[in-house]
mmCIF file of C-alpha atoms in Angstrom:
data_model
loop_
_atom_site.group_PDB
_atom_site.id
_atom_site.type_symbol
_atom_site.label_atom_id
_atom_site.label_comp_id
_atom_site.label_asym_id
_atom_site.label_seq_id
_atom_site.Cartn_x
_atom_site.Cartn_y
_atom_site.Cartn_z
ATOM 1 C CA MET A 1 -40.964 -18.646 -12.360
ATOM 2 C CA PRO A 2 -43.813 -20.870 -13.586
ATOM 3 C CA SER A 3 -46.999 -20.683 -11.491
ATOM 4 C CA ASP A 4 -46.847 -24.401 -10.704
ATOM 5 C CA GLY A 5 -43.509 -24.032 -9.018
ATOM 6 C CA SER A 6 -41.666 -26.023 -11.623
ATOM 7 C CA CYS A 7 -38.241 -24.948 -12.779
ATOM 8 C CA PRO A 8 -37.940 -23.616 -16.332
ATOM 9 C CA PHE A 9 -34.453 -25.084 -16.724
ATOM 10 C CA VAL A 10 -35.477 -28.662 -17.400
ATOM 11 C CA PHE A 11 -34.744 -30.861 -20.385
ATOM 12 C CA GLY A 12 -38.277 -31.264 -21.766
ATOM 13 C CA VAL A 13 -39.754 -32.334 -18.397
ATOM 14 C CA GLY A 14 -42.201 -30.141 -16.507
ATOM 15 C CA ASP A 15 -40.817 -30.826 -13.080
ATOM 16 C CA ARG A 16 -37.649 -30.431 -11.114
ATOM 17 C CA ASN A 17 -35.811 -33.493 -12.549
ATOM 18 C CA GLY A 18 -32.769 -32.605 -14.558
ATOM 19 C CA CYS A 19 -32.808 -28.998 -13.390
ATOM 20 C CA VAL A 20 -29.451 -27.355 -14.018
ATOM 21 C CA CYS A 21 -30.074 -24.330 -11.831
ATOM 22 C CA CYS A 22 -31.142 -26.176 -8.757
ATOM 23 C CA SER A 23 -29.016 -27.667 -5.976
ATOM 24 C CA ASP A 24 -29.330 -30.624 -3.582
ATOM 25 C CA HIS A 25 -30.090 -33.066 -6.422
ATOM 26 C CA GLY A 26 -32.841 -31.194 -8.105
ATOM 27 C CA GLN A 27 -34.461 -29.428 -5.168
ATOM 28 C CA LEU A 28 -35.568 -26.075 -6.426
ATOM 29 C CA ARG A 29 -34.018 -23.013 -4.858
ATOM 30 C CA GLU A 30 -36.989 -20.869 -3.868
ATOM 31 C CA ASP A 31 -35.440 -19.179 -0.947
ATOM 32 C CA ASN A 32 -34.365 -15.651 -2.000
ATOM 33 C CA SER A 33 -31.587 -15.716 0.547
ATOM 34 C CA VAL A 34 -29.797 -18.288 -1.626
ATOM 35 C CA ARG A 35 -28.152 -16.359 -4.455
ATOM 36 C CA GLU A 36 -27.205 -17.917 -7.728
ATOM 37 C CA SER A 37 -24.490 -16.484 -9.875
ATOM 38 C CA SER A 38 -25.379 -14.961 -13.212
ATOM 39 C CA LEU A 39 -22.788 -17.257 -14.873
ATOM 40 C CA LYS A 40 -24.751 -20.339 -13.855
ATOM 41 C CA CYS A 41 -27.958 -18.537 -14.882
ATOM 42 C CA TYR A 42 -26.743 -17.761 -18.407
ATOM 43 C CA PHE A 43 -25.342 -21.302 -18.730
ATOM 44 C CA ALA A 44 -28.837 -22.519 -17.918
ATOM 45 C CA CYS A 45 -30.390 -20.230 -20.411
ATOM 46 C CA LEU A 46 -28.197 -21.681 -23.174
ATOM 47 C CA ILE A 47 -29.020 -25.330 -22.548
ATOM 48 C CA ALA A 48 -32.663 -25.058 -21.360
ATOM 49 C CA SER A 49 -35.337 -26.653 -23.456
ATOM 50 C CA ASP A 50 -37.478 -23.482 -23.161
ATOM 51 C CA PRO A 51 -34.987 -20.604 -23.744
ATOM 52 C CA VAL A 52 -37.673 -17.880 -23.559
ATOM 53 C CA SER A 53 -38.778 -18.952 -20.132
ATOM 54 C CA ALA A 54 -35.190 -19.350 -19.112
ATOM 55 C CA LEU A 55 -34.312 -15.787 -20.132
ATOM 56 C CA LEU A 56 -37.287 -14.439 -18.362
ATOM 57 C CA TYR A 57 -36.223 -16.282 -15.250
ATOM 58 C CA CYS A 58 -32.733 -14.902 -15.609
ATOM 59 C CA GLU A 59 -34.193 -11.366 -15.751
ATOM 60 C CA GLU A 60 -36.165 -12.075 -12.603
ATOM 61 C CA MET A 61 -32.992 -13.184 -10.891
ATOM 62 C CA ASP A 62 -31.193 -9.968 -11.969
ATOM 63 C CA ASP A 63 -34.088 -7.821 -10.791
ATOM 64 C CA ALA A 64 -34.010 -9.567 -7.463
ATOM 65 C CA GLY A 65 -30.341 -8.901 -7.102
ATOM 66 C CA ILE A 66 -29.291 -12.511 -7.579
ATOM 67 C CA SER A 67 -26.755 -11.965 -10.346
ATOM 68 C CA SER A 68 -23.920 -11.859 -7.880
ATOM 69 C CA PHE A 69 -21.959 -14.970 -7.042
ATOM 70 C CA TRP A 70 -21.265 -13.469 -3.595
ATOM 71 C CA GLY A 71 -24.898 -12.513 -2.853
ATOM 72 C CA PRO A 72 -26.479 -9.058 -2.519
ATOM 73 C CA VAL A 73 -24.220 -6.082 -1.794
ATOM 74 C CA THR A 74 -23.998 -5.506 1.938
ATOM 75 C CA SER A 75 -21.066 -3.066 2.149
ATOM 76 C CA THR A 76 -21.650 0.454 3.470
ATOM 77 C CA ILE A 77 -19.828 2.005 0.538
ATOM 78 C CA GLU A 78 -19.838 1.559 -3.300
ATOM 79 C CA LEU A 79 -17.615 3.452 -5.725
ATOM 80 C CA CYS A 80 -18.549 4.935 -9.048
ATOM 81 C CA GLU A 81 -18.519 1.705 -11.068
ATOM 82 C CA GLU A 82 -21.265 -0.618 -12.271
ATOM 83 C CA ASN A 83 -21.380 -3.711 -10.206
ATOM 84 C CA TYR A 84 -20.775 -7.127 -11.830
ATOM 85 C CA ALA A 85 -20.435 -5.590 -15.311
ATOM 86 C CA TYR A 86 -17.912 -8.099 -16.494
ATOM 87 C CA SER A 87 -18.097 -11.127 -14.198
ATOM 88 C CA SER A 88 -20.447 -12.478 -11.561
ATOM 89 C CA TYR A 89 -17.341 -13.101 -9.421
ATOM 90 C CA ILE A 90 -16.037 -9.559 -9.402
ATOM 91 C CA ALA A 91 -18.288 -6.718 -8.241
ATOM 92 C CA GLU A 92 -16.153 -3.681 -9.039
ATOM 93 C CA PHE A 93 -13.923 -4.881 -11.809
ATOM 94 C CA TYR A 94 -11.552 -1.960 -12.247
ATOM 95 C CA ASN A 95 -11.287 -1.225 -8.496
ATOM 96 C CA THR A 96 -10.322 -4.858 -8.103
ATOM 97 C CA ILE A 97 -7.706 -5.313 -10.769
ATOM 98 C CA SER A 98 -6.142 -1.863 -10.092
ATOM 99 C CA ASN A 99 -4.721 -3.360 -6.927
ATOM 100 C CA ILE A 100 -2.473 -5.769 -8.942
ATOM 101 C CA PRO A 101 0.142 -3.003 -9.720
ATOM 102 C CA CYS A 102 0.081 -2.073 -5.986
ATOM 103 C CA ILE A 103 0.965 -5.638 -5.081
ATOM 104 C CA LEU A 104 3.728 -5.862 -7.655
ATOM 105 C CA LEU A 105 5.260 -2.557 -6.602
ATOM 106 C CA ALA A 106 5.164 -3.516 -2.951
ATOM 107 C CA LEU A 107 6.841 -6.812 -3.805
ATOM 108 C CA ILE A 108 9.540 -4.963 -5.733
ATOM 109 C CA GLY A 109 10.032 -2.645 -2.798
ATOM 110 C CA LEU A 110 10.318 -5.560 -0.393
ATOM 111 C CA ILE A 111 12.895 -7.292 -2.560
ATOM 112 C CA ASN A 112 14.999 -4.085 -2.861
ATOM 113 C CA ALA A 113 14.720 -3.436 0.871
ATOM 114 C CA LEU A 114 15.978 -6.905 1.678
ATOM 115 C CA ARG A 115 18.790 -6.846 -0.956
ATOM 116 C CA GLN A 116 20.086 -3.444 0.203
ATOM 117 C CA GLY A 117 19.862 -4.317 3.903
ATOM 118 C CA PHE A 118 17.387 -1.616 4.900
ATOM 119 C CA GLU A 119 15.984 -1.589 8.395
ATOM 120 C CA LYS A 120 13.212 -4.076 9.091
ATOM 121 C CA ARG A 121 10.593 -1.329 9.407
ATOM 122 C CA PHE A 122 10.803 -0.728 5.606
ATOM 123 C CA SER A 123 10.341 -4.453 4.825
ATOM 124 C CA VAL A 124 7.367 -4.563 7.167
ATOM 125 C CA LEU A 125 5.886 -1.507 5.487
ATOM 126 C CA HIS A 126 6.127 -3.137 2.017
ATOM 127 C CA ILE A 127 4.502 -6.283 3.396
ATOM 128 C CA SER A 128 1.702 -4.065 4.831
ATOM 129 C CA ASN A 129 1.243 -2.555 1.336
ATOM 130 C CA MET A 130 0.744 -5.957 -0.142
ATOM 131 C CA ILE A 131 -1.705 -6.991 2.545
ATOM 132 C CA LEU A 132 -3.668 -3.784 2.001
ATOM 133 C CA ALA A 133 -3.840 -4.302 -1.733
ATOM 134 C CA ILE A 134 -4.921 -7.974 -1.310
ATOM 135 C CA GLY A 135 -7.586 -6.924 1.215
ATOM 136 C CA SER A 136 -8.808 -4.231 -1.145
ATOM 137 C CA MET A 137 -9.089 -6.699 -3.981
ATOM 138 C CA ILE A 138 -11.164 -9.076 -1.846
ATOM 139 C CA PHE A 139 -13.483 -6.227 -0.704
ATOM 140 C CA HIS A 140 -14.043 -4.675 -4.123
ATOM 141 C CA ALA A 141 -14.589 -8.105 -5.711
ATOM 142 C CA THR A 142 -17.294 -9.008 -3.238
ATOM 143 C CA LEU A 143 -18.704 -5.796 -1.790
ATOM 144 C CA GLN A 144 -19.607 -7.721 1.409
ATOM 145 C CA ASN A 145 -19.767 -5.832 4.672
ATOM 146 C CA VAL A 146 -17.736 -8.259 6.638
ATOM 147 C CA LEU A 147 -14.962 -8.261 4.011
ATOM 148 C CA GLN A 148 -15.031 -4.442 3.985
ATOM 149 C CA GLN A 149 -12.924 -4.754 7.108
ATOM 150 C CA SER A 150 -10.251 -6.470 5.033
ATOM 151 C CA ASP A 151 -9.788 -3.208 3.215
ATOM 152 C CA GLU A 152 -10.395 -0.593 5.900
ATOM 153 C CA THR A 153 -8.593 -2.154 8.820
ATOM 154 C CA PRO A 154 -5.280 -2.635 6.850
ATOM 155 C CA MET A 155 -5.618 0.997 5.756
ATOM 156 C CA VAL A 156 -5.317 2.065 9.365
ATOM 157 C CA TRP A 157 -2.545 -0.450 10.090
ATOM 158 C CA GLU A 158 -0.569 0.872 7.157
ATOM 159 C CA MET A 159 -0.841 4.432 8.367
ATOM 160 C CA LEU A 160 0.330 3.353 11.840
ATOM 161 C CA LEU A 161 3.365 1.780 10.171
ATOM 162 C CA TYR A 162 3.987 4.923 8.204
ATOM 163 C CA LEU A 163 3.904 6.929 11.455
ATOM 164 C CA TYR A 164 6.429 4.457 12.927
ATOM 165 C CA VAL A 165 8.760 4.649 9.849
ATOM 166 C CA ILE A 166 8.859 8.444 9.730
ATOM 167 C CA TYR A 167 8.785 9.258 13.427
ATOM 168 C CA SER A 168 10.714 6.462 15.071
ATOM 169 C CA PRO A 169 14.221 7.881 14.480
ATOM 170 C CA ASP A 170 13.437 10.907 16.621
ATOM 171 C CA TRP A 171 10.945 9.265 18.974
ATOM 172 C CA HIS A 172 12.083 9.739 22.613
ATOM 173 C CA TYR A 173 10.304 6.517 23.640
ATOM 174 C CA ARG A 174 11.346 4.494 20.680
ATOM 175 C CA SER A 175 11.311 1.215 22.575
ATOM 176 C CA THR A 176 7.661 1.584 23.542
ATOM 177 C CA MET A 177 6.474 3.009 20.239
ATOM 178 C CA PRO A 178 5.973 -0.304 18.377
ATOM 179 C CA THR A 179 4.073 -1.741 21.394
ATOM 180 C CA PHE A 180 1.826 1.261 21.562
ATOM 181 C CA LEU A 181 1.048 1.274 17.824
ATOM 182 C CA PHE A 182 0.483 -2.510 17.840
ATOM 183 C CA ILE A 183 -2.052 -2.287 20.722
ATOM 184 C CA TYR A 184 -3.676 0.653 19.027
ATOM 185 C CA GLY A 185 -4.052 -1.184 15.770
ATOM 186 C CA ALA A 186 -5.366 -4.365 17.452
ATOM 187 C CA VAL A 187 -7.929 -2.466 19.491
ATOM 188 C CA PHE A 188 -9.095 -0.548 16.430
ATOM 189 C CA ALA A 189 -9.447 -3.745 14.459
ATOM 190 C CA VAL A 190 -11.725 -5.368 17.153
ATOM 191 C CA VAL A 191 -13.811 -2.204 17.747
ATOM 192 C CA HIS A 192 -14.220 -1.444 14.009
ATOM 193 C CA PHE A 193 -15.283 -5.055 13.318
ATOM 194 C CA PHE A 194 -18.227 -4.782 15.674
ATOM 195 C CA ALA A 195 -19.010 -1.075 15.337
ATOM 196 C CA ARG A 196 -18.623 -0.892 11.601
ATOM 197 C CA PHE A 197 -17.658 2.767 11.615
ATOM 198 C CA GLY A 198 -18.663 4.936 8.661
ATOM 199 C CA ILE A 199 -17.828 8.633 8.826
ATOM 200 C CA VAL A 200 -15.848 8.050 12.011
ATOM 201 C CA PHE A 201 -13.526 5.689 10.093
ATOM 202 C CA LYS A 202 -13.009 8.332 7.399
ATOM 203 C CA ILE A 203 -12.198 11.107 9.892
ATOM 204 C CA HIS A 204 -9.892 8.847 11.815
ATOM 205 C CA TYR A 205 -8.028 7.862 8.631
ATOM 206 C CA ILE A 206 -7.692 11.518 7.536
ATOM 207 C CA ILE A 207 -6.247 12.402 10.957
ATOM 208 C CA LEU A 208 -3.669 9.592 10.603
ATOM 209 C CA CYS A 209 -2.748 10.859 7.191
ATOM 210 C CA LEU A 210 -2.389 14.427 8.377
ATOM 211 C CA LEU A 211 -0.059 13.288 11.168
ATOM 212 C CA CYS A 212 2.367 12.225 8.496
ATOM 213 C CA VAL A 213 2.449 15.593 6.691
ATOM 214 C CA PRO A 214 4.907 17.385 9.029
ATOM 215 C CA ARG A 215 7.598 14.773 8.268
ATOM 216 C CA MET A 216 7.142 15.118 4.520
ATOM 217 C CA TYR A 217 9.194 18.292 4.275
#
């Protein structure tokens, strides 16, 4: 950033007029809490009258963690993939697009379940699979803490549905089972939203998965 506070992305003018990287009709964004996308940054680099200064400013933005359209990463977990490697709109590219087959398979399963007249629990499970995949896409694309819940909470809901699907035929209190699981899932969603569980969430999810194992044989 120039020492006089002017923006480098101007069309031959040493002030903020005509700035392509600023908002609010030319008011310079100096607050680091406001994050510009790298796409806009690179676009500014191409059309700036002083490309050298523009590129240096782009590097400063990257160093400050401003290359993300969604802002700085606030999630409590990141997987083994470089963030924003292909797009400023998608943080973890492969973790995001890998959910597309999950959505398609769940949709195919839902269509088959409806065509063949399966019990409603199977249709609900396929819908849950789609919701989980969509939530996972949103989370991995943004890596925002609040949107992390759109991935983790549906994971628990889906496991509760699996428990219902595989245990309900032999459940002695079958009429109360859906009510219990619904209340359990709702309470977890609220508590997890405020508590933001880390290792507790992982242990809880593993336990739910293990509860399904006895019915797999």
